[in-house]
Amino acid sequence: AQSVTQLDSHVSVSEGTPVLLRCNYSSSYSPSLFWYVQHPNKGLQLLLKYTSAATLVKGINGFEAEFKKSETSFHLTKPSAHMSDAAEYFCVVRGGSQGNLIFGKGTKLSVKP
Amino acid sequence: DARVTQTPRDKVTEMGQEVTMRCQPILGHNTVFWYRQTMMQGLELLAYFRNRAPLDDSGMPKDRFSAEMPDATLATLKIQPSEPRDSAVYFCASGLVIGSPDTQYFGPGTRLTVL
């Protein structure tokens, strides 16, 4: 069965400093992995996705994630945090052939001025 | 700019009342998913459809929840009777499956409060 574990429930950074949100996955086959972002009282927006092409995936708003099979990780990074990045971030794995998604518990990112 | 729409955006109701949530998937998408988000459980899949046929609704409490797709442009999630523990944000997502699944696009959600 597929699953994801987000290692931090809350991350706080200062504006202009790097962001690292950690995610480990478990999958019996080559997974499809995603990061979604949810701003307060908003829906879910796709940041980026990995589907067995390049292991370094670039997304919107300067975010990127690297798929590391040896470490079963798919961490999300950004070189320089912006105030508008404050949101909740979900690491997601595709659960089955029909495309249903399995969500991690989420990491809340706070950005201090 | 194609997007998934959901109505209502907010719903407050009393325990025992019927609640119907509606979703309009992106035109041309052939899969529709219903998810529920709560503080305790996070985001969990309730049901999904492909080409309007229900494929899996094992995530739903069968005695009170029902999901349907009357046509390709409308998906509904109904709760009857509603209970306070149903209070959550309900998201609809749509996607396209041709051979293998593509990205899912989420609607803005319906925030349900059952008093």
mmCIF file with all atom_site columns, C-alpha atoms in Angstrom:
data_model
loop_
_atom_site.group_PDB
_atom_site.id
_atom_site.type_symbol
_atom_site.label_atom_id
_atom_site.label_alt_id
_atom_site.label_comp_id
_atom_site.label_asym_id
_atom_site.label_entity_id
_atom_site.label_seq_id
_atom_site.pdbx_PDB_ins_code
_atom_site.Cartn_x
_atom_site.Cartn_y
_atom_site.Cartn_z
_atom_site.occupancy
_atom_site.B_iso_or_equiv
_atom_site.pdbx_formal_charge
_atom_site.auth_seq_id
_atom_site.auth_comp_id
_atom_site.auth_asym_id
_atom_site.auth_atom_id
_atom_site.pdbx_PDB_model_num
ATOM 1   C CA . ALA A 1 1   ? 0.000   0.000  0.000   1.00 0.00 ? 1   ALA A CA 1
ATOM 2   C CA . GLN A 1 2   ? 1.117   3.534  -0.706  1.00 0.00 ? 2   GLN A CA 1
ATOM 3   C CA . SER A 1 3   ? 1.613   6.115  2.025   1.00 0.00 ? 3   SER A CA 1
ATOM 4   C CA . VAL A 1 4   ? 3.452   9.339  2.754   1.00 0.00 ? 4   VAL A CA 1
ATOM 5   C CA . THR A 1 5   ? 4.841   10.708 6.004   1.00 0.00 ? 5   THR A CA 1
ATOM 6   C CA . GLN A 1 6   ? 5.479   14.381 6.457   1.00 0.00 ? 6   GLN A CA 1
ATOM 7   C CA . LEU A 1 7   ? 8.139   14.637 9.095   1.00 0.00 ? 7   LEU A CA 1
ATOM 8   C CA . ASP A 1 8   ? 7.274   18.087 10.437  1.00 0.00 ? 8   ASP A CA 1
ATOM 9   C CA . SER A 1 9   ? 3.829   19.352 11.309  1.00 0.00 ? 9   SER A CA 1
ATOM 10  C CA . HIS A 1 10  ? 5.062   22.946 11.535  1.00 0.00 ? 10  HIS A CA 1
ATOM 11  C CA . VAL A 1 11  ? 8.064   24.730 10.028  1.00 0.00 ? 11  VAL A CA 1
ATOM 12  C CA . SER A 1 12  ? 8.926   28.348 10.707  1.00 0.00 ? 12  SER A CA 1
ATOM 13  C CA . VAL A 1 13  ? 11.438  30.330 8.643   1.00 0.00 ? 13  VAL A CA 1
ATOM 14  C CA . SER A 1 14  ? 12.396  33.951 8.201   1.00 0.00 ? 14  SER A CA 1
ATOM 15  C CA . GLU A 1 15  ? 11.646  35.757 4.970   1.00 0.00 ? 15  GLU A CA 1
ATOM 16  C CA . GLY A 1 16  ? 14.524  35.356 2.535   1.00 0.00 ? 16  GLY A CA 1
ATOM 17  C CA . THR A 1 17  ? 15.854  32.135 4.084   1.00 0.00 ? 17  THR A CA 1
ATOM 18  C CA . PRO A 1 18  ? 15.617  28.654 2.532   1.00 0.00 ? 18  PRO A CA 1
ATOM 19  C CA . VAL A 1 19  ? 12.617  26.405 2.982   1.00 0.00 ? 19  VAL A CA 1
ATOM 20  C CA . LEU A 1 20  ? 12.801  22.640 3.479   1.00 0.00 ? 20  LEU A CA 1
ATOM 21  C CA . LEU A 1 21  ? 9.651   20.571 3.955   1.00 0.00 ? 21  LEU A CA 1
ATOM 22  C CA . ARG A 1 22  ? 10.351  16.883 4.402   1.00 0.00 ? 22  ARG A CA 1
ATOM 23  C CA . CYS A 1 23  ? 8.381   13.955 3.048   1.00 0.00 ? 23  CYS A CA 1
ATOM 24  C CA . ASN A 1 24  ? 9.062   10.223 2.998   1.00 0.00 ? 24  ASN A CA 1
ATOM 25  C CA . TYR A 1 25  ? 7.002   7.836  0.951   1.00 0.00 ? 25  TYR A CA 1
ATOM 26  C CA . SER A 1 26  ? 6.211   4.144  0.967   1.00 0.00 ? 26  SER A CA 1
ATOM 27  C CA . SER A 1 27  ? 5.234   2.428  -2.247  1.00 0.00 ? 27  SER A CA 1
ATOM 28  C CA . SER A 1 28  ? 5.336   -1.070 -3.641  1.00 0.00 ? 28  SER A CA 1
ATOM 29  C CA . TYR A 1 29  ? 6.050   0.264  -7.122  1.00 0.00 ? 29  TYR A CA 1
ATOM 30  C CA . SER A 1 30  ? 7.436   3.375  -8.746  1.00 0.00 ? 30  SER A CA 1
ATOM 31  C CA . PRO A 1 31  ? 5.276   6.098  -7.248  1.00 0.00 ? 31  PRO A CA 1
ATOM 32  C CA . SER A 1 32  ? 3.673   9.228  -8.597  1.00 0.00 ? 32  SER A CA 1
ATOM 33  C CA . LEU A 1 33  ? 4.266   11.968 -6.040  1.00 0.00 ? 33  LEU A CA 1
ATOM 34  C CA . PHE A 1 34  ? 2.881   15.445 -5.677  1.00 0.00 ? 34  PHE A CA 1
ATOM 35  C CA . TRP A 1 35  ? 3.088   18.507 -3.504  1.00 0.00 ? 35  TRP A CA 1
ATOM 36  C CA . TYR A 1 36  ? -0.063  20.540 -3.034  1.00 0.00 ? 36  TYR A CA 1
ATOM 37  C CA . VAL A 1 37  ? -0.373  23.848 -1.203  1.00 0.00 ? 37  VAL A CA 1
ATOM 38  C CA . GLN A 1 38  ? -3.403  25.131 0.678   1.00 0.00 ? 38  GLN A CA 1
ATOM 39  C CA . HIS A 1 39  ? -3.616  28.775 1.670   1.00 0.00 ? 39  HIS A CA 1
ATOM 40  C CA . PRO A 1 40  ? -5.948  29.665 4.574   1.00 0.00 ? 40  PRO A CA 1
ATOM 41  C CA . ASN A 1 41  ? -9.582  29.059 3.673   1.00 0.00 ? 41  ASN A CA 1
ATOM 42  C CA . LYS A 1 42  ? -8.642  28.168 0.125   1.00 0.00 ? 42  LYS A CA 1
ATOM 43  C CA . GLY A 1 43  ? -8.658  25.051 -1.975  1.00 0.00 ? 43  GLY A CA 1
ATOM 44  C CA . LEU A 1 44  ? -5.687  22.888 -2.900  1.00 0.00 ? 44  LEU A CA 1
ATOM 45  C CA . GLN A 1 45  ? -3.291  23.980 -5.603  1.00 0.00 ? 45  GLN A CA 1
ATOM 46  C CA . LEU A 1 46  ? -0.784  21.715 -7.304  1.00 0.00 ? 46  LEU A CA 1
ATOM 47  C CA . LEU A 1 47  ? 2.801   22.874 -6.782  1.00 0.00 ? 47  LEU A CA 1
ATOM 48  C CA . LEU A 1 48  ? 4.606   20.124 -8.650  1.00 0.00 ? 48  LEU A CA 1
ATOM 49  C CA . LYS A 1 49  ? 4.481   16.444 -9.535  1.00 0.00 ? 49  LYS A CA 1
ATOM 50  C CA . TYR A 1 50  ? 6.923   13.586 -10.091 1.00 0.00 ? 50  TYR A CA 1
ATOM 51  C CA . THR A 1 51  ? 5.965   10.804 -12.472 1.00 0.00 ? 51  THR A CA 1
ATOM 52  C CA . SER A 1 52  ? 9.220   8.888  -13.067 1.00 0.00 ? 52  SER A CA 1
ATOM 53  C CA . ALA A 1 53  ? 10.830  11.375 -15.420 1.00 0.00 ? 53  ALA A CA 1
ATOM 54  C CA . ALA A 1 54  ? 13.519  13.733 -14.083 1.00 0.00 ? 54  ALA A CA 1
ATOM 55  C CA . THR A 1 55  ? 14.247  13.241 -10.397 1.00 0.00 ? 55  THR A CA 1
ATOM 56  C CA . LEU A 1 56  ? 14.503  17.003 -9.771  1.00 0.00 ? 56  LEU A CA 1
ATOM 57  C CA . VAL A 1 57  ? 11.112  18.524 -10.353 1.00 0.00 ? 57  VAL A CA 1
ATOM 58  C CA . LYS A 1 58  ? 10.508  22.238 -10.658 1.00 0.00 ? 58  LYS A CA 1
ATOM 59  C CA . GLY A 1 59  ? 7.180   23.677 -9.684  1.00 0.00 ? 59  GLY A CA 1
ATOM 60  C CA . ILE A 1 60  ? 5.441   26.982 -9.431  1.00 0.00 ? 60  ILE A CA 1
ATOM 61  C CA . ASN A 1 61  ? 6.497   29.931 -7.267  1.00 0.00 ? 61  ASN A CA 1
ATOM 62  C CA . GLY A 1 62  ? 10.145  28.830 -7.167  1.00 0.00 ? 62  GLY A CA 1
ATOM 63  C CA . PHE A 1 63  ? 9.548   25.518 -5.411  1.00 0.00 ? 63  PHE A CA 1
ATOM 64  C CA . GLU A 1 64  ? 11.251  22.298 -6.384  1.00 0.00 ? 64  GLU A CA 1
ATOM 65  C CA . ALA A 1 65  ? 11.454  18.756 -5.080  1.00 0.00 ? 65  ALA A CA 1
ATOM 66  C CA . GLU A 1 66  ? 13.929  15.946 -5.546  1.00 0.00 ? 66  GLU A CA 1
ATOM 67  C CA . PHE A 1 67  ? 12.883  12.310 -5.779  1.00 0.00 ? 67  PHE A CA 1
ATOM 68  C CA . LYS A 1 68  ? 15.445  10.093 -4.017  1.00 0.00 ? 68  LYS A CA 1
ATOM 69  C CA . LYS A 1 69  ? 14.610  6.433  -4.355  1.00 0.00 ? 69  LYS A CA 1
ATOM 70  C CA . SER A 1 70  ? 17.446  5.293  -2.093  1.00 0.00 ? 70  SER A CA 1
ATOM 71  C CA . GLU A 1 71  ? 16.092  7.439  0.717   1.00 0.00 ? 71  GLU A CA 1
ATOM 72  C CA . THR A 1 72  ? 12.387  7.089  -0.218  1.00 0.00 ? 72  THR A CA 1
ATOM 73  C CA . SER A 1 73  ? 12.149  10.836 0.084   1.00 0.00 ? 73  SER A CA 1
ATOM 74  C CA . PHE A 1 74  ? 10.543  13.660 -1.849  1.00 0.00 ? 74  PHE A CA 1
ATOM 75  C CA . HIS A 1 75  ? 11.476  16.816 0.045   1.00 0.00 ? 75  HIS A CA 1
ATOM 76  C CA . LEU A 1 76  ? 10.184  20.220 -1.049  1.00 0.00 ? 76  LEU A CA 1
ATOM 77  C CA . THR A 1 77  ? 12.596  23.151 -1.142  1.00 0.00 ? 77  THR A CA 1
ATOM 78  C CA . LYS A 1 78  ? 12.735  26.808 -2.036  1.00 0.00 ? 78  LYS A CA 1
ATOM 79  C CA . PRO A 1 79  ? 15.901  28.940 -1.911  1.00 0.00 ? 79  PRO A CA 1
ATOM 80  C CA . SER A 1 80  ? 14.285  32.049 -0.451  1.00 0.00 ? 80  SER A CA 1
ATOM 81  C CA . ALA A 1 81  ? 11.000  32.199 1.441   1.00 0.00 ? 81  ALA A CA 1
ATOM 82  C CA . HIS A 1 82  ? 8.448   34.891 0.748   1.00 0.00 ? 82  HIS A CA 1
ATOM 83  C CA . MET A 1 83  ? 5.683   36.015 3.078   1.00 0.00 ? 83  MET A CA 1
ATOM 84  C CA . SER A 1 84  ? 3.128   34.753 0.583   1.00 0.00 ? 84  SER A CA 1
ATOM 85  C CA . ASP A 1 85  ? 4.509   31.210 0.983   1.00 0.00 ? 85  ASP A CA 1
ATOM 86  C CA . ALA A 1 86  ? 2.883   30.917 4.401   1.00 0.00 ? 86  ALA A CA 1
ATOM 87  C CA . ALA A 1 87  ? 0.396   28.073 3.952   1.00 0.00 ? 87  ALA A CA 1
ATOM 88  C CA . GLU A 1 88  ? -0.090  24.383 4.577   1.00 0.00 ? 88  GLU A CA 1
ATOM 89  C CA . TYR A 1 89  ? 1.756   21.981 2.296   1.00 0.00 ? 89  TYR A CA 1
ATOM 90  C CA . PHE A 1 90  ? 0.720   18.424 1.558   1.00 0.00 ? 90  PHE A CA 1
ATOM 91  C CA . CYS A 1 91  ? 2.885   15.643 0.233   1.00 0.00 ? 91  CYS A CA 1
ATOM 92  C CA . VAL A 1 92  ? 0.754   13.247 -1.775  1.00 0.00 ? 92  VAL A CA 1
ATOM 93  C CA . VAL A 1 93  ? 1.179   9.855  -3.408  1.00 0.00 ? 93  VAL A CA 1
ATOM 94  C CA . ARG A 1 94  ? -1.089  8.360  -6.021  1.00 0.00 ? 94  ARG A CA 1
ATOM 95  C CA . GLY A 1 95  ? -2.814  5.438  -4.370  1.00 0.00 ? 95  GLY A CA 1
ATOM 96  C CA . GLY A 1 96  ? -4.022  3.290  -7.229  1.00 0.00 ? 96  GLY A CA 1
ATOM 97  C CA . SER A 1 97  ? -4.487  2.831  -10.945 1.00 0.00 ? 97  SER A CA 1
ATOM 98  C CA . GLN A 1 98  ? -7.588  5.009  -10.970 1.00 0.00 ? 98  GLN A CA 1
ATOM 99  C CA . GLY A 1 99  ? -5.697  7.967  -9.628  1.00 0.00 ? 99  GLY A CA 1
ATOM 100 C CA . ASN A 1 100 ? -6.973  8.414  -6.093  1.00 0.00 ? 100 ASN A CA 1
ATOM 101 C CA . LEU A 1 101 ? -4.602  10.460 -3.964  1.00 0.00 ? 101 LEU A CA 1
ATOM 102 C CA . ILE A 1 102 ? -3.294  9.656  -0.506  1.00 0.00 ? 102 ILE A CA 1
ATOM 103 C CA . PHE A 1 103 ? -2.396  12.752 1.475   1.00 0.00 ? 103 PHE A CA 1
ATOM 104 C CA . GLY A 1 104 ? 0.147   13.304 4.199   1.00 0.00 ? 104 GLY A CA 1
ATOM 105 C CA . LYS A 1 105 ? -0.927  15.068 7.374   1.00 0.00 ? 105 LYS A CA 1
ATOM 106 C CA . GLY A 1 106 ? 0.390   18.397 6.128   1.00 0.00 ? 106 GLY A CA 1
ATOM 107 C CA . THR A 1 107 ? 3.147   20.788 7.155   1.00 0.00 ? 107 THR A CA 1
ATOM 108 C CA . LYS A 1 108 ? 2.202   24.293 8.144   1.00 0.00 ? 108 LYS A CA 1
ATOM 109 C CA . LEU A 1 109 ? 4.794   26.792 6.934   1.00 0.00 ? 109 LEU A CA 1
ATOM 110 C CA . SER A 1 110 ? 5.090   30.095 8.792   1.00 0.00 ? 110 SER A CA 1
ATOM 111 C CA . VAL A 1 111 ? 7.231   32.908 7.380   1.00 0.00 ? 111 VAL A CA 1
ATOM 112 C CA . LYS A 1 112 ? 8.464   35.605 9.741   1.00 0.00 ? 112 LYS A CA 1
ATOM 113 C CA . PRO A 1 113 ? 9.329   39.109 8.487   1.00 0.00 ? 113 PRO A CA 1
ATOM 114 C CA . ASP B 2 1   ? -9.165  29.318 -17.189 1.00 0.00 ? 1   ASP B CA 1
ATOM 115 C CA . ALA B 2 2   ? -10.912 25.988 -16.525 1.00 0.00 ? 2   ALA B CA 1
ATOM 116 C CA . ARG B 2 3   ? -11.543 25.144 -12.900 1.00 0.00 ? 3   ARG B CA 1
ATOM 117 C CA . VAL B 2 4   ? -13.623 22.915 -10.676 1.00 0.00 ? 4   VAL B CA 1
ATOM 118 C CA . THR B 2 5   ? -16.541 24.693 -9.064  1.00 0.00 ? 5   THR B CA 1
ATOM 119 C CA . GLN B 2 6   ? -18.347 23.704 -5.893  1.00 0.00 ? 6   GLN B CA 1
ATOM 120 C CA . THR B 2 7   ? -21.547 24.944 -4.317  1.00 0.00 ? 7   THR B CA 1
ATOM 121 C CA . PRO B 2 8   ? -22.363 25.999 -1.716  1.00 0.00 ? 8   PRO B CA 1
ATOM 122 C CA . ARG B 2 9   ? -19.080 27.383 -0.397  1.00 0.00 ? 9   ARG B CA 1
ATOM 123 C CA . ASP B 2 10  ? -20.389 27.407 3.149   1.00 0.00 ? 10  ASP B CA 1
ATOM 124 C CA . LYS B 2 11  ? -23.262 25.510 4.707   1.00 0.00 ? 11  LYS B CA 1
ATOM 125 C CA . VAL B 2 12  ? -24.519 25.637 8.276   1.00 0.00 ? 12  VAL B CA 1
ATOM 126 C CA . THR B 2 13  ? -27.273 23.217 9.158   1.00 0.00 ? 13  THR B CA 1
ATOM 127 C CA . GLU B 2 14  ? -28.817 21.474 12.114  1.00 0.00 ? 14  GLU B CA 1
ATOM 128 C CA . MET B 2 15  ? -28.332 17.873 13.028  1.00 0.00 ? 15  MET B CA 1
ATOM 129 C CA . GLY B 2 16  ? -30.746 15.603 11.190  1.00 0.00 ? 16  GLY B CA 1
ATOM 130 C CA . GLN B 2 17  ? -31.105 17.823 8.142   1.00 0.00 ? 17  GLN B CA 1
ATOM 131 C CA . GLU B 2 18  ? -30.257 16.726 4.622   1.00 0.00 ? 18  GLU B CA 1
ATOM 132 C CA . VAL B 2 19  ? -27.235 18.342 3.007   1.00 0.00 ? 19  VAL B CA 1
ATOM 133 C CA . THR B 2 20  ? -26.425 18.281 -0.698  1.00 0.00 ? 20  THR B CA 1
ATOM 134 C CA . MET B 2 21  ? -23.095 19.474 -2.060  1.00 0.00 ? 21  MET B CA 1
ATOM 135 C CA . ARG B 2 22  ? -22.531 19.981 -5.767  1.00 0.00 ? 22  ARG B CA 1
ATOM 136 C CA . CYS B 2 23  ? -19.475 19.893 -7.953  1.00 0.00 ? 23  CYS B CA 1
ATOM 137 C CA . GLN B 2 24  ? -18.924 20.826 -11.561 1.00 0.00 ? 24  GLN B CA 1
ATOM 138 C CA . PRO B 2 25  ? -15.781 19.128 -12.871 1.00 0.00 ? 25  PRO B CA 1
ATOM 139 C CA . ILE B 2 26  ? -13.561 20.612 -15.527 1.00 0.00 ? 26  ILE B CA 1
ATOM 140 C CA . LEU B 2 27  ? -15.083 20.035 -18.947 1.00 0.00 ? 27  LEU B CA 1
ATOM 141 C CA . GLY B 2 28  ? -13.552 16.959 -20.580 1.00 0.00 ? 28  GLY B CA 1
ATOM 142 C CA . HIS B 2 29  ? -12.335 15.369 -17.358 1.00 0.00 ? 29  HIS B CA 1
ATOM 143 C CA . ASN B 2 30  ? -13.541 11.803 -16.871 1.00 0.00 ? 30  ASN B CA 1
ATOM 144 C CA . THR B 2 31  ? -12.771 11.222 -13.184 1.00 0.00 ? 31  THR B CA 1
ATOM 145 C CA . VAL B 2 32  ? -14.290 12.922 -10.148 1.00 0.00 ? 32  VAL B CA 1
ATOM 146 C CA . PHE B 2 33  ? -13.157 12.519 -6.576  1.00 0.00 ? 33  PHE B CA 1
ATOM 147 C CA . TRP B 2 34  ? -14.717 13.581 -3.271  1.00 0.00 ? 34  TRP B CA 1
ATOM 148 C CA . TYR B 2 35  ? -12.399 14.240 -0.329  1.00 0.00 ? 35  TYR B CA 1
ATOM 149 C CA . ARG B 2 36  ? -13.101 15.354 3.230   1.00 0.00 ? 36  ARG B CA 1
ATOM 150 C CA . GLN B 2 37  ? -10.745 17.429 5.339   1.00 0.00 ? 37  GLN B CA 1
ATOM 151 C CA . THR B 2 38  ? -10.916 17.565 9.138   1.00 0.00 ? 38  THR B CA 1
ATOM 152 C CA . MET B 2 39  ? -8.435  18.619 11.766  1.00 0.00 ? 39  MET B CA 1
ATOM 153 C CA . MET B 2 40  ? -8.311  15.136 13.217  1.00 0.00 ? 40  MET B CA 1
ATOM 154 C CA . GLN B 2 41  ? -8.185  12.997 10.084  1.00 0.00 ? 41  GLN B CA 1
ATOM 155 C CA . GLY B 2 42  ? -6.631  15.355 7.569   1.00 0.00 ? 42  GLY B CA 1
ATOM 156 C CA . LEU B 2 43  ? -7.618  14.784 3.942   1.00 0.00 ? 43  LEU B CA 1
ATOM 157 C CA . GLU B 2 44  ? -9.310  11.497 3.198   1.00 0.00 ? 44  GLU B CA 1
ATOM 158 C CA . LEU B 2 45  ? -10.902 10.070 0.075   1.00 0.00 ? 45  LEU B CA 1
ATOM 159 C CA . LEU B 2 46  ? -14.635 9.453  0.263   1.00 0.00 ? 46  LEU B CA 1
ATOM 160 C CA . ALA B 2 47  ? -15.548 8.315  -3.251  1.00 0.00 ? 47  ALA B CA 1
ATOM 161 C CA . TYR B 2 48  ? -14.574 8.525  -6.867  1.00 0.00 ? 48  TYR B CA 1
ATOM 162 C CA . PHE B 2 49  ? -16.124 8.137  -10.274 1.00 0.00 ? 49  PHE B CA 1
ATOM 163 C CA . ARG B 2 50  ? -14.815 7.376  -13.723 1.00 0.00 ? 50  ARG B CA 1
ATOM 164 C CA . ASN B 2 51  ? -16.962 8.135  -16.741 1.00 0.00 ? 51  ASN B CA 1
ATOM 165 C CA . ARG B 2 52  ? -19.798 8.800  -14.258 1.00 0.00 ? 52  ARG B CA 1
ATOM 166 C CA . ALA B 2 53  ? -19.643 5.280  -12.820 1.00 0.00 ? 53  ALA B CA 1
ATOM 167 C CA . PRO B 2 54  ? -18.796 4.919  -9.118  1.00 0.00 ? 54  PRO B CA 1
ATOM 168 C CA . LEU B 2 55  ? -15.543 3.017  -8.752  1.00 0.00 ? 55  LEU B CA 1
ATOM 169 C CA . ASP B 2 56  ? -14.976 3.184  -5.048  1.00 0.00 ? 56  ASP B CA 1
ATOM 170 C CA . ASP B 2 57  ? -17.013 4.628  -2.228  1.00 0.00 ? 57  ASP B CA 1
ATOM 171 C CA . SER B 2 58  ? -15.487 2.612  0.567   1.00 0.00 ? 58  SER B CA 1
ATOM 172 C CA . GLY B 2 59  ? -14.437 5.803  2.350   1.00 0.00 ? 59  GLY B CA 1
ATOM 173 C CA . MET B 2 60  ? -18.025 6.906  2.891   1.00 0.00 ? 60  MET B CA 1
ATOM 174 C CA . PRO B 2 61  ? -20.356 5.992  5.744   1.00 0.00 ? 61  PRO B CA 1
ATOM 175 C CA . LYS B 2 62  ? -22.874 4.104  3.632   1.00 0.00 ? 62  LYS B CA 1
ATOM 176 C CA . ASP B 2 63  ? -25.840 4.575  5.897   1.00 0.00 ? 63  ASP B CA 1
ATOM 177 C CA . ARG B 2 64  ? -25.936 8.352  5.536   1.00 0.00 ? 64  ARG B CA 1
ATOM 178 C CA . PHE B 2 65  ? -23.717 9.402  2.618   1.00 0.00 ? 65  PHE B CA 1
ATOM 179 C CA . SER B 2 66  ? -24.436 8.995  -1.060  1.00 0.00 ? 66  SER B CA 1
ATOM 180 C CA . ALA B 2 67  ? -22.560 10.213 -4.122  1.00 0.00 ? 67  ALA B CA 1
ATOM 181 C CA . GLU B 2 68  ? -23.881 10.418 -7.664  1.00 0.00 ? 68  GLU B CA 1
ATOM 182 C CA . MET B 2 69  ? -23.091 11.830 -11.081 1.00 0.00 ? 69  MET B CA 1
ATOM 183 C CA . PRO B 2 70  ? -26.402 12.602 -12.794 1.00 0.00 ? 70  PRO B CA 1
ATOM 184 C CA . ASP B 2 71  ? -24.474 13.786 -15.844 1.00 0.00 ? 71  ASP B CA 1
ATOM 185 C CA . ALA B 2 72  ? -20.904 14.534 -16.893 1.00 0.00 ? 72  ALA B CA 1
ATOM 186 C CA . THR B 2 73  ? -21.103 18.122 -15.662 1.00 0.00 ? 73  THR B CA 1
ATOM 187 C CA . LEU B 2 74  ? -22.466 17.495 -12.178 1.00 0.00 ? 74  LEU B CA 1
ATOM 188 C CA . ALA B 2 75  ? -21.404 15.406 -9.193  1.00 0.00 ? 75  ALA B CA 1
ATOM 189 C CA . THR B 2 76  ? -23.341 15.435 -5.934  1.00 0.00 ? 76  THR B CA 1
ATOM 190 C CA . LEU B 2 77  ? -22.550 14.361 -2.402  1.00 0.00 ? 77  LEU B CA 1
ATOM 191 C CA . LYS B 2 78  ? -25.509 13.994 -0.107  1.00 0.00 ? 78  LYS B CA 1
ATOM 192 C CA . ILE B 2 79  ? -25.671 13.467 3.646   1.00 0.00 ? 79  ILE B CA 1
ATOM 193 C CA . GLN B 2 80  ? -28.954 12.375 5.177   1.00 0.00 ? 80  GLN B CA 1
ATOM 194 C CA . PRO B 2 81  ? -29.322 12.742 8.093   1.00 0.00 ? 81  PRO B CA 1
ATOM 195 C CA . SER B 2 82  ? -26.389 14.979 8.925   1.00 0.00 ? 82  SER B CA 1
ATOM 196 C CA . GLU B 2 83  ? -24.547 14.730 12.242  1.00 0.00 ? 83  GLU B CA 1
ATOM 197 C CA . PRO B 2 84  ? -22.157 17.124 14.034  1.00 0.00 ? 84  PRO B CA 1
ATOM 198 C CA . ARG B 2 85  ? -19.229 14.780 13.273  1.00 0.00 ? 85  ARG B CA 1
ATOM 199 C CA . ASP B 2 86  ? -19.817 15.427 9.556   1.00 0.00 ? 86  ASP B CA 1
ATOM 200 C CA . SER B 2 87  ? -18.579 19.003 10.035  1.00 0.00 ? 87  SER B CA 1
ATOM 201 C CA . ALA B 2 88  ? -15.626 19.338 7.688   1.00 0.00 ? 88  ALA B CA 1
ATOM 202 C CA . VAL B 2 89  ? -14.502 20.845 4.418   1.00 0.00 ? 89  VAL B CA 1
ATOM 203 C CA . TYR B 2 90  ? -15.532 18.720 1.459   1.00 0.00 ? 90  TYR B CA 1
ATOM 204 C CA . PHE B 2 91  ? -13.414 18.969 -1.682  1.00 0.00 ? 91  PHE B CA 1
ATOM 205 C CA . CYS B 2 92  ? -14.232 17.812 -5.139  1.00 0.00 ? 92  CYS B CA 1
ATOM 206 C CA . ALA B 2 93  ? -11.435 17.141 -7.624  1.00 0.00 ? 93  ALA B CA 1
ATOM 207 C CA . SER B 2 94  ? -11.487 16.168 -11.265 1.00 0.00 ? 94  SER B CA 1
ATOM 208 C CA . GLY B 2 95  ? -8.922  14.657 -13.572 1.00 0.00 ? 95  GLY B CA 1
ATOM 209 C CA . LEU B 2 96  ? -8.397  12.921 -16.874 1.00 0.00 ? 96  LEU B CA 1
ATOM 210 C CA . VAL B 2 97  ? -7.525  9.256  -17.185 1.00 0.00 ? 97  VAL B CA 1
ATOM 211 C CA . ILE B 2 98  ? -6.336  8.101  -20.592 1.00 0.00 ? 98  ILE B CA 1
ATOM 212 C CA . GLY B 2 99  ? -4.452  4.918  -19.915 1.00 0.00 ? 99  GLY B CA 1
ATOM 213 C CA . SER B 2 100 ? -2.865  6.340  -16.791 1.00 0.00 ? 100 SER B CA 1
ATOM 214 C CA . PRO B 2 101 ? -4.170  9.062  -14.473 1.00 0.00 ? 101 PRO B CA 1
ATOM 215 C CA . ASP B 2 102 ? -3.232  12.671 -14.903 1.00 0.00 ? 102 ASP B CA 1
ATOM 216 C CA . THR B 2 103 ? -3.195  15.507 -12.404 1.00 0.00 ? 103 THR B CA 1
ATOM 217 C CA . GLN B 2 104 ? -6.193  16.157 -10.181 1.00 0.00 ? 104 GLN B CA 1
ATOM 218 C CA . TYR B 2 105 ? -7.556  19.669 -9.931  1.00 0.00 ? 105 TYR B CA 1
ATOM 219 C CA . PHE B 2 106 ? -9.365  20.669 -6.776  1.00 0.00 ? 106 PHE B CA 1
ATOM 220 C CA . GLY B 2 107 ? -12.370 22.863 -6.246  1.00 0.00 ? 107 GLY B CA 1
ATOM 221 C CA . PRO B 2 108 ? -12.482 25.512 -3.501  1.00 0.00 ? 108 PRO B CA 1
ATOM 222 C CA . GLY B 2 109 ? -14.365 23.227 -1.127  1.00 0.00 ? 109 GLY B CA 1
ATOM 223 C CA . THR B 2 110 ? -17.635 23.325 0.778   1.00 0.00 ? 110 THR B CA 1
ATOM 224 C CA . ARG B 2 111 ? -17.270 24.137 4.468   1.00 0.00 ? 111 ARG B CA 1
ATOM 225 C CA . LEU B 2 112 ? -20.016 22.216 6.280   1.00 0.00 ? 112 LEU B CA 1
ATOM 226 C CA . THR B 2 113 ? -20.991 22.950 9.863   1.00 0.00 ? 113 THR B CA 1
ATOM 227 C CA . VAL B 2 114 ? -23.578 20.707 11.484  1.00 0.00 ? 114 VAL B CA 1
ATOM 228 C CA . LEU B 2 115 ? -24.885 22.082 14.774  1.00 0.00 ? 115 LEU B CA 1
#
